[in-house]
PDB file of C-alpha atoms in Angstrom:
ATOM      1  CA  MET A1176     -66.262 -11.563   6.558  1.00  0.00           C
ATOM      2  CA  THR A1177     -64.903 -15.112   6.764  1.00  0.00           C
ATOM      3  CA  THR A1178     -64.040 -16.261  10.283  1.00  0.00           C
ATOM      4  CA  ALA A1179     -61.606 -18.790  11.701  1.00  0.00           C
ATOM      5  CA  ARG A1180     -64.549 -20.996  12.667  1.00  0.00           C
ATOM      6  CA  GLU A1181     -65.588 -21.203   9.008  1.00  0.00           C
ATOM      7  CA  ILE A1182     -62.198 -22.268   7.614  1.00  0.00           C
ATOM      8  CA  MET A1183     -60.660 -24.244  10.493  1.00  0.00           C
ATOM      9  CA  THR A1184     -60.260 -27.979  10.725  1.00  0.00           C
ATOM     10  CA  GLU A1185     -62.458 -29.053  13.613  1.00  0.00           C
ATOM     11  CA  GLY A1186     -61.793 -31.686  16.230  1.00  0.00           C
ATOM     12  CA  ALA A1187     -58.114 -31.014  16.836  1.00  0.00           C
ATOM     13  CA  GLU A1188     -56.655 -33.641  19.161  1.00  0.00           C
ATOM     14  CA  CYS A1189     -54.192 -32.597  21.839  1.00  0.00           C
ATOM     15  CA  ILE A1190     -51.146 -34.342  23.154  1.00  0.00           C
ATOM     16  CA  GLY A1191     -50.991 -34.114  26.923  1.00  0.00           C
ATOM     17  CA  ALA A1192     -48.111 -32.106  28.351  1.00  0.00           C
ATOM     18  CA  GLU A1193     -47.149 -35.150  30.449  1.00  0.00           C
ATOM     19  CA  GLU A1194     -47.237 -37.569  27.503  1.00  0.00           C
ATOM     20  CA  THR A1195     -43.969 -38.405  25.796  1.00  0.00           C
ATOM     21  CA  VAL A1196     -42.717 -37.108  22.483  1.00  0.00           C
ATOM     22  CA  LEU A1197     -42.837 -40.725  21.275  1.00  0.00           C
ATOM     23  CA  ASP A1198     -46.569 -40.795  22.098  1.00  0.00           C
ATOM     24  CA  ALA A1199     -46.943 -37.537  20.161  1.00  0.00           C
ATOM     25  CA  ALA A1200     -45.110 -38.948  17.131  1.00  0.00           C
ATOM     26  CA  LYS A1201     -47.352 -42.027  17.147  1.00  0.00           C
ATOM     27  CA  LYS A1202     -50.459 -39.839  17.397  1.00  0.00           C
ATOM     28  CA  MET A1203     -49.239 -37.624  14.529  1.00  0.00           C
ATOM     29  CA  THR A1204     -48.686 -40.735  12.425  1.00  0.00           C
ATOM     30  CA  ARG A1205     -52.126 -42.135  13.253  1.00  0.00           C
ATOM     31  CA  LEU A1206     -53.861 -38.823  12.489  1.00  0.00           C
ATOM     32  CA  GLY A1207     -51.730 -37.994   9.443  1.00  0.00           C
ATOM     33  CA  VAL A1208     -50.770 -34.561  10.810  1.00  0.00           C
ATOM     34  CA  GLY A1209     -47.494 -32.706  11.306  1.00  0.00           C
ATOM     35  CA  ALA A1210     -48.414 -30.821  14.472  1.00  0.00           C
ATOM     36  CA  LEU A1211     -50.411 -31.273  17.643  1.00  0.00           C
ATOM     37  CA  PRO A1212     -51.585 -28.803  20.257  1.00  0.00           C
ATOM     38  CA  ILE A1213     -50.044 -29.478  23.683  1.00  0.00           C
ATOM     39  CA  CYS A1214     -52.681 -29.419  26.428  1.00  0.00           C
ATOM     40  CA  GLY A1215     -52.047 -29.357  30.161  1.00  0.00           C
ATOM     41  CA  THR A1216     -53.882 -31.308  32.827  1.00  0.00           C
ATOM     42  CA  ASP A1217     -55.987 -28.157  33.324  1.00  0.00           C
ATOM     43  CA  ASP A1218     -57.163 -28.636  29.693  1.00  0.00           C
ATOM     44  CA  LYS A1219     -55.536 -25.334  28.705  1.00  0.00           C
ATOM     45  CA  LEU A1220     -53.408 -24.990  25.612  1.00  0.00           C
ATOM     46  CA  LYS A1221     -49.672 -24.946  26.429  1.00  0.00           C
ATOM     47  CA  GLY A1222     -48.255 -24.729  22.911  1.00  0.00           C
ATOM     48  CA  MET A1223     -47.845 -26.564  19.636  1.00  0.00           C
ATOM     49  CA  LEU A1224     -45.599 -29.527  18.928  1.00  0.00           C
ATOM     50  CA  THR A1225     -44.461 -30.086  15.343  1.00  0.00           C
ATOM     51  CA  ASP A1226     -42.764 -32.992  13.659  1.00  0.00           C
ATOM     52  CA  ARG A1227     -39.830 -30.633  13.083  1.00  0.00           C
ATOM     53  CA  ASP A1228     -39.613 -29.957  16.849  1.00  0.00           C
ATOM     54  CA  ILE A1229     -39.332 -33.700  17.429  1.00  0.00           C
ATOM     55  CA  VAL A1230     -36.541 -34.073  14.892  1.00  0.00           C
ATOM     56  CA  VAL A1231     -34.537 -30.953  15.792  1.00  0.00           C
ATOM     57  CA  LYS A1232     -35.052 -30.681  19.555  1.00  0.00           C
ATOM     58  CA  VAL A1233     -35.168 -34.364  20.476  1.00  0.00           C
ATOM     59  CA  LEU A1234     -33.744 -36.768  17.886  1.00  0.00           C
ATOM     60  CA  GLY A1235     -31.184 -34.355  16.451  1.00  0.00           C
ATOM     61  CA  VAL A1236     -29.597 -33.782  19.861  1.00  0.00           C
ATOM     62  CA  GLY A1237     -29.620 -37.435  20.879  1.00  0.00           C
ATOM     63  CA  LYS A1238     -32.489 -37.330  23.376  1.00  0.00           C
ATOM     64  CA  ASN A1239     -34.777 -40.324  23.831  1.00  0.00           C
ATOM     65  CA  PRO A1240     -38.317 -39.482  22.589  1.00  0.00           C
ATOM     66  CA  ALA A1241     -39.719 -42.026  25.055  1.00  0.00           C
ATOM     67  CA  GLU A1242     -38.309 -39.947  27.934  1.00  0.00           C
ATOM     68  CA  VAL A1243     -38.949 -36.355  26.797  1.00  0.00           C
ATOM     69  CA  LYS A1244     -42.366 -34.941  27.755  1.00  0.00           C
ATOM     70  CA  ALA A1245     -44.335 -33.050  25.118  1.00  0.00           C
ATOM     71  CA  GLY A1246     -44.804 -30.197  27.594  1.00  0.00           C
ATOM     72  CA  ASP A1247     -41.024 -29.766  27.798  1.00  0.00           C
ATOM     73  CA  LEU A1248     -41.123 -28.524  24.196  1.00  0.00           C
ATOM     74  CA  ALA A1249     -43.882 -25.936  24.718  1.00  0.00           C
ATOM     75  CA  GLN A1250     -42.317 -22.512  24.286  1.00  0.00           C
ATOM     76  CA  GLY A1251     -43.838 -19.538  26.057  1.00  0.00           C
ATOM     77  CA  GLU A1252     -47.479 -18.716  25.521  1.00  0.00           C
ATOM     78  CA  ALA A1253     -49.196 -20.400  22.584  1.00  0.00           C
ATOM     79  CA  VAL A1254     -50.093 -18.179  19.641  1.00  0.00           C
ATOM     80  CA  THR A1255     -53.827 -18.626  19.036  1.00  0.00           C
ATOM     81  CA  ILE A1256     -56.719 -17.096  17.155  1.00  0.00           C
ATOM     82  CA  GLY A1257     -60.291 -16.595  18.319  1.00  0.00           C
ATOM     83  CA  ALA A1258     -63.005 -18.617  16.603  1.00  0.00           C
ATOM     84  CA  ASP A1259     -64.783 -15.445  15.486  1.00  0.00           C
ATOM     85  CA  ASP A1260     -61.669 -13.594  14.290  1.00  0.00           C
ATOM     86  CA  ASP A1261     -61.665 -12.818  10.585  1.00  0.00           C
ATOM     87  CA  THR A1262     -59.169 -13.858   7.923  1.00  0.00           C
ATOM     88  CA  GLU A1263     -57.394 -10.483   8.106  1.00  0.00           C
ATOM     89  CA  GLU A1264     -56.634 -11.105  11.804  1.00  0.00           C
ATOM     90  CA  ILE A1265     -55.553 -14.676  11.039  1.00  0.00           C
ATOM     91  CA  LEU A1266     -53.240 -13.371   8.323  1.00  0.00           C
ATOM     92  CA  ARG A1267     -51.765 -10.711  10.635  1.00  0.00           C
ATOM     93  CA  THR A1268     -51.215 -13.240  13.426  1.00  0.00           C
ATOM     94  CA  MET A1269     -49.592 -15.868  11.189  1.00  0.00           C
ATOM     95  CA  THR A1270     -47.378 -13.259   9.552  1.00  0.00           C
ATOM     96  CA  SER A1271     -46.263 -11.461  12.711  1.00  0.00           C
ATOM     97  CA  HIS A1272     -45.522 -14.699  14.615  1.00  0.00           C
ATOM     98  CA  LYS A1273     -44.277 -16.616  11.539  1.00  0.00           C
ATOM     99  CA  VAL A1274     -46.478 -19.637  12.244  1.00  0.00           C
ATOM    100  CA  ARG A1275     -48.125 -21.943   9.735  1.00  0.00           C
ATOM    101  CA  ARG A1276     -50.766 -23.320  12.097  1.00  0.00           C
ATOM    102  CA  LEU A1277     -52.955 -21.534  14.628  1.00  0.00           C
ATOM    103  CA  PRO A1278     -55.012 -23.234  17.320  1.00  0.00           C
ATOM    104  CA  VAL A1279     -58.542 -21.800  17.286  1.00  0.00           C
ATOM    105  CA  ILE A1280     -59.930 -20.952  20.714  1.00  0.00           C
ATOM    106  CA  ASP A1281     -63.554 -20.337  21.677  1.00  0.00           C
ATOM    107  CA  GLY A1282     -63.408 -18.918  25.196  1.00  0.00           C
ATOM    108  CA  HIS A1283     -60.733 -21.144  26.739  1.00  0.00           C
ATOM    109  CA  ARG A1284     -61.633 -24.224  24.694  1.00  0.00           C
ATOM    110  CA  LEU A1285     -59.663 -25.501  21.704  1.00  0.00           C
ATOM    111  CA  VAL A1286     -62.148 -25.961  18.866  1.00  0.00           C
ATOM    112  CA  GLY A1287     -59.894 -26.432  15.845  1.00  0.00           C
ATOM    113  CA  ILE A1288     -56.763 -25.531  13.916  1.00  0.00           C
ATOM    114  CA  VAL A1289     -56.347 -23.062  11.062  1.00  0.00           C
ATOM    115  CA  ALA A1290     -53.466 -24.084   8.835  1.00  0.00           C
ATOM    116  CA  GLN A1291     -51.725 -22.080   6.148  1.00  0.00           C
ATOM    117  CA  ALA A1292     -53.590 -24.149   3.519  1.00  0.00           C
ATOM    118  CA  ASP A1293     -56.967 -23.249   5.068  1.00  0.00           C
ATOM    119  CA  VAL A1294     -56.114 -19.554   4.851  1.00  0.00           C
ATOM    120  CA  ALA A1295     -54.843 -19.971   1.287  1.00  0.00           C
ATOM    121  CA  ARG A1296     -58.187 -21.442   0.226  1.00  0.00           C
ATOM    122  CA  ALA A1297     -60.129 -18.592   1.893  1.00  0.00           C
ATOM    123  CA  LEU A1298     -58.102 -15.595   0.701  1.00  0.00           C
ATOM    124  CA  PRO A1299     -57.774 -13.954  -2.720  1.00  0.00           C
ATOM    125  CA  ASP A1300     -54.575 -14.914  -4.576  1.00  0.00           C
ATOM    126  CA  PRO A1301     -52.492 -11.751  -3.895  1.00  0.00           C
ATOM    127  CA  LYS A1302     -52.964 -12.100  -0.122  1.00  0.00           C
ATOM    128  CA  VAL A1303     -52.045 -15.791  -0.283  1.00  0.00           C
ATOM    129  CA  GLY A1304     -48.812 -14.823  -1.998  1.00  0.00           C
ATOM    130  CA  ASP A1305     -48.094 -12.254   0.720  1.00  0.00           C
ATOM    131  CA  LEU A1306     -48.675 -14.877   3.429  1.00  0.00           C
ATOM    132  CA  LEU A1307     -46.459 -17.457   1.745  1.00  0.00           C
ATOM    133  CA  GLU A1308     -43.713 -14.893   1.270  1.00  0.00           C
ATOM    134  CA  ALA A1309     -43.926 -13.749   4.902  1.00  0.00           C
ATOM    135  CA  LEU A1310     -43.765 -17.306   6.228  1.00  0.00           C
ATOM    136  CA  SER A1311     -40.954 -18.349   3.896  1.00  0.00           C
ATOM    137  CA  THR A1312     -38.499 -15.636   4.896  1.00  0.00           C
ATOM    138  CA  ASP A1313     -36.487 -15.662   8.111  1.00  0.00           C
TER     139      ASP A1313
END
């Protein structure tokens, strides 16, 4: 049984909920990533911020990214996966919530991110196809 801990990318960096979307964009650029977990001052995960969120919810509607807080874009409770959850649970969670990236939590601590590509490398080909199909349809 392969677990999230085994396939995740470790050392995920958060963007603070009080930091601006511009700060988040700069951090994404520096790290070469398309998404960042949003963490509150209590160090708890508030959500995920994607490059698409920045374009659609900030730039596309004429808002100033230097004025919008990352936490303003957190939507509801973050969809996460436990560090010891297996690939079947990861697959179910990604498919049911239609997300391509899952923050990995150990207790209340963010320990990494499992991306669609990580799951694709860990699963047999037919299941990868099912995941890609599920995430590609609206």
